[in-house]
Short mmCIF file of C-alpha atoms and ligand atoms in Angstrom, two decimals:
data_model
loop_
_atom_site.label_atom_id
_atom_site.label_comp_id
_atom_site.label_asym_id
_atom_site.label_seq_id
_atom_site.Cartn_x
_atom_site.Cartn_y
_atom_site.Cartn_z
CA MET B 1 -27.90 7.53 -28.05
CA GLN B 2 -29.22 4.77 -30.17
CA SER B 3 -27.77 5.79 -33.14
CA TYR B 4 -24.39 6.36 -31.59
CA ALA B 5 -24.40 3.07 -30.14
CA THR B 6 -25.18 1.70 -33.56
CA LEU B 7 -22.52 3.64 -34.85
CA SER B 8 -19.97 2.23 -32.22
CA LEU B 9 -21.04 -1.40 -33.00
CA LEU B 10 -20.65 -0.81 -36.67
CA SER B 11 -17.05 0.68 -35.92
CA TYR B 12 -16.30 -2.25 -33.93
CA VAL B 13 -17.23 -4.81 -36.47
CA ALA B 14 -15.23 -2.65 -39.00
CA LEU B 15 -12.25 -2.93 -36.58
CA VAL B 16 -12.70 -6.61 -36.18
CA HIS B 17 -12.42 -6.98 -39.94
CA ALA B 18 -9.71 -4.53 -40.49
CA VAL B 19 -6.90 -5.77 -37.97
CA PRO B 20 -5.28 -8.98 -37.40
CA SER B 21 -6.41 -10.74 -34.30
CA ARG B 22 -3.16 -10.27 -32.30
CA THR B 23 -3.28 -6.60 -32.92
CA LEU B 24 -6.84 -6.68 -31.78
CA SER B 25 -6.17 -8.56 -28.50
CA ARG B 26 -3.33 -6.11 -27.73
CA ARG B 27 -5.96 -3.39 -28.02
CA ALA B 28 -8.54 -5.05 -25.94
CA THR B 29 -9.63 -2.75 -23.17
CA SER B 30 -11.52 -2.86 -19.82
CA SER B 31 -13.22 -6.05 -20.47
CA SER B 32 -13.79 -8.02 -17.27
CA CYS B 33 -13.65 -11.78 -17.47
CA THR B 34 -14.28 -14.31 -14.70
CA PHE B 35 -12.48 -17.59 -15.15
CA THR B 36 -13.32 -20.86 -13.33
CA SER B 37 -10.84 -23.18 -15.24
CA THR B 38 -7.58 -23.14 -16.72
CA GLU B 39 -8.93 -23.81 -20.09
CA SER B 40 -11.40 -21.00 -20.22
CA LEU B 41 -8.46 -18.67 -18.91
CA ALA B 42 -6.25 -20.01 -21.71
CA ALA B 43 -9.27 -19.41 -24.32
CA GLY B 44 -9.96 -15.89 -23.03
CA LYS B 45 -7.06 -14.02 -21.46
CA ASP B 46 -6.04 -12.41 -24.56
CA SER B 47 -9.34 -10.40 -24.76
CA CYS B 48 -9.39 -9.46 -21.20
CA THR B 49 -7.59 -6.66 -18.91
CA ASP B 50 -9.62 -7.49 -15.87
CA ILE B 51 -9.27 -11.14 -15.00
CA VAL B 52 -10.78 -12.65 -12.00
CA LEU B 53 -9.72 -16.29 -11.13
CA ASP B 54 -12.63 -17.73 -9.28
CA GLY B 55 -11.86 -20.89 -7.13
CA ILE B 56 -9.86 -22.46 -9.80
CA THR B 57 -8.31 -25.94 -9.58
CA VAL B 58 -5.25 -26.16 -11.68
CA THR B 59 -4.63 -29.42 -13.52
CA ALA B 60 -1.78 -31.53 -12.30
CA GLY B 61 1.50 -30.82 -14.25
CA GLU B 62 0.03 -27.59 -15.57
CA THR B 63 0.82 -24.04 -14.81
CA LEU B 64 -1.52 -21.43 -14.04
CA ASP B 65 -0.43 -19.57 -16.88
CA LEU B 66 -0.67 -15.68 -16.57
CA THR B 67 2.08 -14.98 -19.03
CA GLY B 68 1.63 -12.71 -22.09
CA LEU B 69 -1.02 -10.62 -20.62
CA ASN B 70 -2.41 -7.42 -22.16
CA ASP B 71 -0.41 -4.47 -20.91
CA GLY B 72 -2.36 -3.03 -17.74
CA THR B 73 -4.18 -6.19 -17.03
CA SER B 74 -5.53 -6.86 -13.23
CA VAL B 75 -5.71 -10.15 -12.22
CA THR B 76 -7.63 -11.15 -8.84
CA PHE B 77 -7.52 -14.46 -7.34
CA GLN B 78 -10.84 -15.29 -5.69
CA GLY B 79 -11.94 -18.13 -3.45
CA THR B 80 -9.49 -21.08 -3.17
CA THR B 81 -7.10 -21.79 -5.83
CA THR B 82 -5.85 -25.53 -5.79
CA PHE B 83 -3.28 -27.68 -7.77
CA GLY B 84 -3.39 -31.29 -8.89
CA TYR B 85 -0.51 -33.52 -7.72
CA GLU B 86 2.17 -34.35 -9.84
CA GLU B 87 5.82 -34.71 -9.70
CA TRP B 88 7.28 -31.97 -11.73
CA GLU B 89 9.36 -28.79 -11.65
CA GLY B 90 6.45 -26.47 -11.86
CA PRO B 91 5.83 -23.47 -11.66
CA LEU B 92 2.26 -23.75 -10.45
CA VAL B 93 1.80 -20.11 -11.37
CA SER B 94 3.45 -17.95 -13.72
CA VAL B 95 2.84 -14.21 -14.36
CA SER B 96 4.70 -11.78 -16.86
CA GLY B 97 3.74 -8.64 -18.58
CA VAL B 98 3.85 -4.63 -18.22
CA GLY B 99 1.58 -2.88 -15.64
CA ILE B 100 0.07 -5.82 -14.45
CA ALA B 101 -1.70 -5.86 -11.03
CA VAL B 102 -2.25 -9.09 -9.29
CA ALA B 103 -4.32 -8.90 -6.09
CA GLY B 104 -6.27 -11.25 -3.78
CA ALA B 105 -9.93 -10.99 -3.05
CA ASP B 106 -11.13 -10.96 0.73
CA GLY B 107 -10.99 -14.54 1.98
CA HIS B 108 -9.20 -16.03 -0.97
CA VAL B 109 -6.16 -18.67 -0.66
CA ILE B 110 -3.82 -20.12 -2.91
CA ASP B 111 -3.18 -23.44 -1.49
CA GLY B 112 -0.17 -25.36 -2.72
CA ASP B 113 -1.07 -28.30 -0.33
CA GLY B 114 2.57 -29.04 -0.27
CA ALA B 115 2.27 -31.84 2.09
CA ARG B 116 1.55 -34.07 -0.83
CA TRP B 117 5.30 -33.44 -1.85
CA TRP B 118 7.14 -32.71 1.38
CA ASP B 119 9.73 -35.32 2.26
CA GLY B 120 12.32 -33.35 3.99
CA GLU B 121 14.57 -33.15 1.00
CA GLY B 122 13.23 -30.11 -0.68
CA SER B 123 15.04 -29.44 -3.99
CA ASN B 124 17.87 -31.79 -2.98
CA GLY B 125 16.28 -35.01 -3.70
CA GLY B 126 13.29 -37.32 -3.01
CA LYS B 127 10.29 -36.29 -4.91
CA THR B 128 10.39 -33.67 -7.84
CA LYS B 129 8.52 -30.72 -6.48
CA PRO B 130 6.89 -27.89 -8.31
CA LYS B 131 8.18 -24.34 -7.66
CA PHE B 132 5.34 -22.18 -6.71
CA PHE B 133 5.12 -18.71 -8.40
CA ALA B 134 7.43 -17.31 -11.26
CA ALA B 135 7.13 -13.60 -11.16
CA HIS B 136 9.57 -13.23 -14.28
CA LYS B 137 9.60 -10.59 -17.03
CA LEU B 138 7.29 -8.34 -14.96
CA ASN B 139 7.56 -4.51 -15.60
CA ALA B 140 5.94 -1.68 -13.74
CA SER B 141 3.82 -4.19 -11.79
CA THR B 142 2.35 -4.95 -8.62
CA ILE B 143 1.29 -8.15 -6.54
CA THR B 144 -0.74 -7.24 -3.66
CA GLY B 145 -2.30 -9.02 -0.73
CA LEU B 146 -1.79 -12.79 -1.83
CA ASN B 147 -2.47 -15.28 0.84
CA VAL B 148 -0.50 -18.43 0.15
CA LYS B 149 -0.38 -21.60 2.04
CA ASN B 150 2.06 -24.67 1.93
CA THR B 151 4.25 -24.40 -1.17
CA PRO B 152 5.80 -27.72 -2.15
CA VAL B 153 9.27 -26.15 -2.35
CA GLN B 154 10.53 -22.43 -3.28
CA GLY B 155 7.86 -19.76 -3.10
CA PHE B 156 8.07 -16.71 -5.31
CA SER B 157 10.82 -16.66 -7.82
CA ILE B 158 11.43 -13.02 -9.01
CA ASN B 159 13.58 -12.84 -12.07
CA GLN B 160 14.11 -10.15 -14.83
CA ALA B 161 11.66 -7.82 -12.91
CA TYR B 162 11.88 -4.08 -13.53
CA GLY B 163 9.91 -2.17 -11.27
CA LEU B 164 7.76 -4.86 -9.09
CA THR B 165 6.43 -4.20 -5.88
CA LEU B 166 5.13 -7.05 -3.79
CA ARG B 167 2.87 -5.77 -1.02
CA ASP B 168 1.43 -7.58 2.03
CA ILE B 169 2.13 -11.09 0.67
CA THR B 170 1.35 -13.73 3.32
CA ILE B 171 3.12 -17.11 3.01
CA ASP B 172 2.19 -19.60 5.79
CA ASN B 173 4.05 -22.94 5.28
CA SER B 174 4.14 -23.77 8.86
CA ASP B 175 2.50 -27.01 8.48
CA GLY B 176 5.95 -27.93 6.87
CA ASP B 177 7.80 -27.40 10.32
CA ALA B 178 6.73 -31.01 11.51
CA GLY B 179 5.66 -32.29 8.21
CA GLY B 180 8.77 -32.38 6.21
CA GLY B 181 8.82 -28.86 4.32
CA HIS B 182 12.29 -28.03 3.17
CA ASN B 183 13.80 -25.53 0.81
CA THR B 184 10.57 -23.49 1.02
CA ASP B 185 12.39 -20.03 0.14
CA ALA B 186 9.73 -17.28 0.33
CA PHE B 187 11.22 -14.76 -2.00
CA ASP B 188 14.10 -15.47 -4.35
CA VAL B 189 15.30 -12.54 -6.41
CA GLY B 190 17.65 -12.45 -9.33
CA SER B 191 18.51 -10.41 -12.28
CA SER B 192 16.27 -7.75 -11.42
CA ASP B 193 16.17 -3.84 -10.93
CA GLY B 194 13.63 -2.10 -8.64
CA VAL B 195 12.01 -4.84 -6.62
CA ARG B 196 10.25 -3.88 -3.61
CA ILE B 197 8.72 -6.44 -1.02
CA LEU B 198 6.76 -4.72 1.60
CA GLY B 199 4.84 -5.99 4.68
CA ALA B 200 5.59 -9.59 3.97
CA ASP B 201 4.44 -12.18 6.49
CA VAL B 202 6.31 -15.48 6.16
CA ARG B 203 6.50 -18.64 7.95
CA ASN B 204 8.58 -21.26 6.19
CA GLN B 205 11.72 -23.61 6.29
CA ASP B 206 14.35 -21.87 4.30
CA ASP B 207 15.43 -18.30 3.36
CA CYS B 208 12.70 -15.47 3.94
CA LEU B 209 14.55 -13.54 1.32
CA ALA B 210 17.61 -14.45 -0.90
CA VAL B 211 18.91 -12.08 -3.21
CA ASN B 212 21.06 -13.71 -5.46
CA SER B 213 21.70 -10.85 -8.09
CA GLY B 214 20.15 -7.51 -8.94
CA THR B 215 19.84 -3.99 -7.85
CA ASN B 216 17.50 -1.60 -5.93
CA ILE B 217 15.94 -4.29 -4.15
CA GLU B 218 13.96 -3.52 -0.85
CA PHE B 219 12.42 -5.75 1.74
CA SER B 220 10.52 -3.65 4.55
CA GLY B 221 8.17 -4.11 7.20
CA GLY B 222 8.35 -7.91 7.20
CA SER B 223 8.09 -10.72 9.58
CA CYS B 224 9.96 -13.86 9.08
CA SER B 225 9.56 -16.83 11.10
CA GLY B 226 10.83 -20.52 11.02
CA GLY B 227 13.25 -20.26 8.27
CA HIS B 228 16.76 -19.27 7.48
CA GLY B 229 16.61 -15.60 7.67
CA LEU B 230 17.09 -12.46 5.42
CA SER B 231 19.81 -13.43 3.07
CA ILE B 232 21.88 -11.99 0.37
CA GLY B 233 23.16 -14.90 -1.62
CA SER B 234 24.57 -17.23 -1.96
CA VAL B 235 26.18 -14.98 -4.56
CA GLY B 236 28.44 -16.52 -7.28
CA GLY B 237 28.33 -19.24 -9.71
CA ARG B 238 25.17 -17.89 -11.70
CA ALA B 239 24.92 -16.07 -14.94
CA ASP B 240 24.40 -12.75 -12.75
CA ASN B 241 26.83 -12.52 -9.65
CA ASP B 242 26.23 -8.83 -8.80
CA VAL B 243 24.12 -7.57 -6.00
CA SER B 244 23.89 -3.82 -5.20
CA ASN B 245 21.74 -1.34 -3.50
CA VAL B 246 19.65 -3.56 -1.24
CA LEU B 247 17.81 -2.19 1.78
CA ILE B 248 16.27 -4.62 4.31
CA SER B 249 14.47 -2.50 7.03
CA ARG B 250 12.01 -2.47 9.80
CA SER B 251 11.66 -6.18 9.82
CA SER B 252 11.70 -9.01 12.40
CA ILE B 253 13.12 -12.49 12.28
CA HIS B 254 12.11 -14.92 14.93
CA ASP B 255 12.56 -18.67 15.45
CA SER B 256 14.89 -18.99 12.59
CA GLN B 257 18.16 -20.61 11.92
CA ASN B 258 19.73 -17.09 11.04
CA GLY B 259 18.94 -13.54 11.27
CA VAL B 260 21.14 -11.30 8.88
CA ARG B 261 23.00 -13.57 6.40
CA VAL B 262 25.33 -12.51 3.52
CA LYS B 263 26.78 -15.55 1.98
CA THR B 264 29.14 -15.80 -1.37
CA VAL B 265 30.24 -18.85 -3.18
CA TYR B 266 33.89 -20.29 -2.77
CA GLY B 267 36.10 -19.71 -5.79
CA ALA B 268 33.60 -17.69 -7.66
CA THR B 269 33.58 -14.11 -9.02
CA GLY B 270 31.05 -11.47 -8.47
CA SER B 271 30.28 -8.34 -6.01
CA VAL B 272 28.01 -7.49 -3.13
CA THR B 273 27.83 -3.95 -2.48
CA ASN B 274 25.85 -1.25 -0.80
CA VAL B 275 23.72 -3.52 1.23
CA THR B 276 21.98 -2.07 4.32
CA TYR B 277 20.05 -3.81 7.20
CA SER B 278 18.34 -1.30 9.44
CA ASP B 279 15.96 -1.55 12.15
CA VAL B 280 16.09 -5.46 12.13
CA ALA B 281 14.99 -7.37 15.32
CA LEU B 282 15.84 -10.77 16.03
CA SER B 283 14.69 -13.29 18.51
CA ASN B 284 15.20 -17.00 19.08
CA ILE B 285 17.77 -17.42 16.27
CA THR B 286 19.13 -20.95 16.63
CA LYS B 287 22.36 -20.81 14.48
CA TYR B 288 23.84 -17.31 13.72
CA GLY B 289 22.25 -13.98 14.75
CA VAL B 290 24.38 -12.13 12.03
CA VAL B 291 26.38 -14.22 9.61
CA VAL B 292 28.68 -12.99 6.64
CA GLU B 293 30.75 -15.74 4.96
CA GLN B 294 32.60 -16.14 1.79
CA ASP B 295 33.05 -19.88 1.64
CA TYR B 296 29.86 -21.46 0.43
CA GLU B 297 30.01 -24.53 -2.06
CA ASN B 298 27.09 -26.56 -3.48
CA GLY B 299 24.99 -24.83 -0.55
CA SER B 300 27.16 -25.55 2.28
CA PRO B 301 29.91 -23.58 4.11
CA THR B 302 33.54 -25.08 3.55
CA GLY B 303 35.12 -23.10 6.22
CA THR B 304 37.65 -21.73 3.82
CA PRO B 305 36.88 -18.26 2.48
CA THR B 306 37.93 -16.85 -1.02
CA THR B 307 38.24 -13.47 -2.32
CA GLY B 308 36.41 -13.48 -5.53
CA VAL B 309 32.92 -12.00 -4.74
CA SER B 310 33.87 -8.93 -2.63
CA ILE B 311 31.55 -7.62 0.00
CA THR B 312 31.77 -4.00 0.30
CA ALA B 313 29.73 -1.19 1.96
CA LEU B 314 27.78 -3.42 4.02
CA THR B 315 25.83 -1.36 6.74
CA LEU B 316 24.10 -2.79 9.71
CA SER B 317 22.02 0.00 11.83
CA ASN B 318 20.04 -1.13 14.73
CA VAL B 319 20.06 -4.68 14.50
CA THR B 320 19.34 -5.86 17.73
CA GLY B 321 18.03 -9.07 19.60
CA THR B 322 18.69 -12.38 21.08
CA VAL B 323 19.81 -15.73 19.76
CA ALA B 324 18.98 -19.02 21.18
CA ASP B 325 21.24 -20.76 23.95
CA GLY B 326 24.26 -22.19 22.27
CA ALA B 327 23.74 -20.32 18.97
CA THR B 328 26.40 -17.82 17.82
CA GLU B 329 25.72 -14.20 18.02
CA VAL B 330 27.96 -12.80 15.26
CA TYR B 331 30.19 -14.76 12.69
CA ILE B 332 32.25 -13.28 10.02
CA LEU B 333 34.43 -15.28 7.69
CA CYS B 334 35.90 -13.16 5.04
CA GLY B 335 38.90 -13.71 2.64
CA SER B 336 41.80 -11.45 2.76
CA GLY B 337 40.91 -7.94 1.69
CA SER B 338 37.40 -9.06 0.13
CA CYS B 339 35.29 -7.43 2.83
CA SER B 340 35.59 -3.65 3.07
CA GLY B 341 33.98 -0.28 3.84
CA TRP B 342 31.42 -1.69 6.28
CA THR B 343 29.65 0.36 8.58
CA TRP B 344 27.81 -1.26 11.70
CA SER B 345 26.14 0.95 14.23
CA ASP B 346 23.77 -0.25 17.00
CA VAL B 347 24.35 -3.94 16.46
CA SER B 348 23.55 -5.87 19.53
CA VAL B 349 23.11 -9.54 19.40
CA THR B 350 22.91 -11.42 23.00
CA GLY B 351 22.00 -14.69 24.48
CA GLY B 352 24.40 -16.97 22.72
CA LYS B 353 28.32 -17.48 22.13
CA VAL B 354 30.82 -15.14 20.77
CA SER B 355 32.61 -16.92 17.84
CA SER B 356 36.29 -17.52 18.13
CA GLU B 357 36.35 -18.46 14.27
CA CYS B 358 36.07 -15.14 12.62
CA SER B 359 38.61 -14.13 10.10
CA ASN B 360 39.59 -10.89 8.18
CA ILE B 361 37.15 -8.77 9.99
CA PRO B 362 36.98 -5.53 8.40
CA SER B 363 37.17 -2.27 10.19
CA GLY B 364 33.64 -0.96 11.33
CA ALA B 365 32.38 -4.52 12.34
CA SER B 366 33.15 -6.92 15.20
CA CYS B 367 32.39 -10.55 15.96
C1 NAG K 1 11.09 -4.22 -19.04
O1 NAG K 1 12.15 -3.30 -18.64
C2 NAG K 1 13.38 -3.56 -19.11
C3 NAG K 1 14.46 -2.77 -18.24
O2 NAG K 1 13.86 -1.44 -18.59
C4 NAG K 1 13.58 -3.61 -20.62
O3 NAG K 1 14.80 -3.91 -21.17
C5 NAG K 1 12.52 -4.43 -21.20
O4 NAG K 1 12.48 -4.17 -22.64
C6 NAG K 1 11.13 -4.02 -20.78
N1 NAG K 1 10.23 -5.17 -21.30
C7 NAG K 1 9.05 -4.76 -21.69
C8 NAG K 1 8.38 -6.10 -22.12
O5 NAG K 1 8.59 -3.79 -21.90
C1 NAG K 2 22.72 2.57 -1.89
O1 NAG K 2 21.50 1.95 -1.89
C2 NAG K 2 20.36 2.76 -1.77
C3 NAG K 2 19.14 1.91 -1.81
O2 NAG K 2 19.17 0.99 -0.61
C4 NAG K 2 20.26 4.01 -2.53
O3 NAG K 2 19.36 4.81 -2.30
C5 NAG K 2 21.66 4.73 -2.62
O4 NAG K 2 21.47 5.58 -3.67
C6 NAG K 2 22.72 3.73 -2.90
N1 NAG K 2 23.99 4.29 -2.89
C7 NAG K 2 25.01 4.39 -3.73
C8 NAG K 2 26.08 4.96 -3.42
O5 NAG K 2 24.62 3.84 -4.80
C1 NAG K 3 12.85 -21.22 18.65
O1 NAG K 3 12.76 -21.63 17.17
C2 NAG K 3 12.86 -23.02 17.03
C3 NAG K 3 12.66 -23.01 15.41
O2 NAG K 3 13.67 -22.54 14.77
C4 NAG K 3 11.62 -23.73 17.46
O3 NAG K 3 11.56 -25.02 17.21
C5 NAG K 3 11.70 -23.50 19.15
O4 NAG K 3 10.35 -23.93 19.78
C6 NAG K 3 11.75 -21.99 19.33
N1 NAG K 3 11.88 -21.84 20.83
C7 NAG K 3 11.12 -20.96 21.63
C8 NAG K 3 11.50 -20.87 22.93
O5 NAG K 3 10.15 -20.42 21.19
C1 NAG K 4 15.38 -0.15 16.12
O1 NAG K 4 14.80 -0.97 15.52
C2 NAG K 4 13.51 -1.42 16.17
C3 NAG K 4 12.94 -2.60 15.25
O2 NAG K 4 13.63 -3.74 15.30
C4 NAG K 4 12.59 -0.28 16.30
O3 NAG K 4 11.35 -0.61 16.97
C5 NAG K 4 13.19 0.70 17.09
O4 NAG K 4 12.45 1.88 16.97
C6 NAG K 4 14.56 1.10 16.33
N1 NAG K 4 15.29 2.14 17.17
C7 NAG K 4 15.66 3.26 16.77
C8 NAG K 4 16.33 4.29 17.58
O5 NAG K 4 15.21 3.64 15.47
#
């Protein structure tokens, strides 16, 4: 044993001298590192494949930088992660890589303390607020069990992800209900293939999910409260404007402005196809139970639909529940011929008013 260990050490030393350091860091294996500051993380992440972030206070204006990790790295948030205050764009946390597994230890919390930025204006004005979590350029990766509180503005931005599962993420921005939280989207998805968001528990003040582009996206077993619903869009006007193969299932939306929502941009081009909402329960929806509209411009409806972003193969199956008094149950505003091939079954939204302003309702659906 003794001589074997010595031999290994000698081989290791030989390796250190034989290969450039970047190659060596790529080959780092199974070393576990606990970091308590962003400085030590920056200095040490190259040589670790098992990273524990223990009670880190991230310096104001800096990103907790988990990009460029070794393939197969695991990252565990432990204790309370906090962020210094500065008006800037963020993100507060950024992760990229291949085969990355991000998780939260029991009792951990990632606390954005968004109240320091909240002014009721979100990303439309007032203080510049940092976006929370960039999950960009992540392949074959998982983010599991994170416990997030009070993001300053948007939460998870998922972009150029190929095979990413986010499981059992809790986002509790409920302090923002009375405190000026705005545009606190939970999950924004774009330019990705193979994203699954399972078992999310969200309390916020904007979309629970917003898919702007991408394919093979799933949101299942989630609960959304306080926000704007489970949304596709708005689609159009970006670099990528095609959404396909989306499944939203076994989820509930309560105390929210909208339930099911698909919106496309006025005058833009693109496509939304094969989107399914199944087994979705609604309660206390204050604006629209189900809303599909092709008239968005600068984030607001114009009332005039255009046909450039078609919405085809939109399936609603077992979408049931109630809207608040005075809310609209179902609203469909399509351009002429730009919504088709829809299949709606067991759609029952009650408790509010029937819209008299629907237009170009495709066969298979009704207002
Ligand atoms: C991630 O996957 C995409 C799509 O398969 C591929 O184009 C890209 O090169 C991959 N990135 C890495 C770093 O492996
Ligand atoms: C529609 O999307 C689902 C995923 O939600 C996928 O399984 C199915 O193959 C897609 N259908 C077509 C015709 O692409
Ligand atoms: C309905 O939801 C709104 C928030 O969207 C909330 O203010 C209101 O208290 C809720 N009503 C009930 C009866 O829970
Ligand atoms: C309809 O969806 C609800 C969840 O909203 C679920 O509890 C129920 O079992 C579903 N019904 C059927 C027939 O699948």
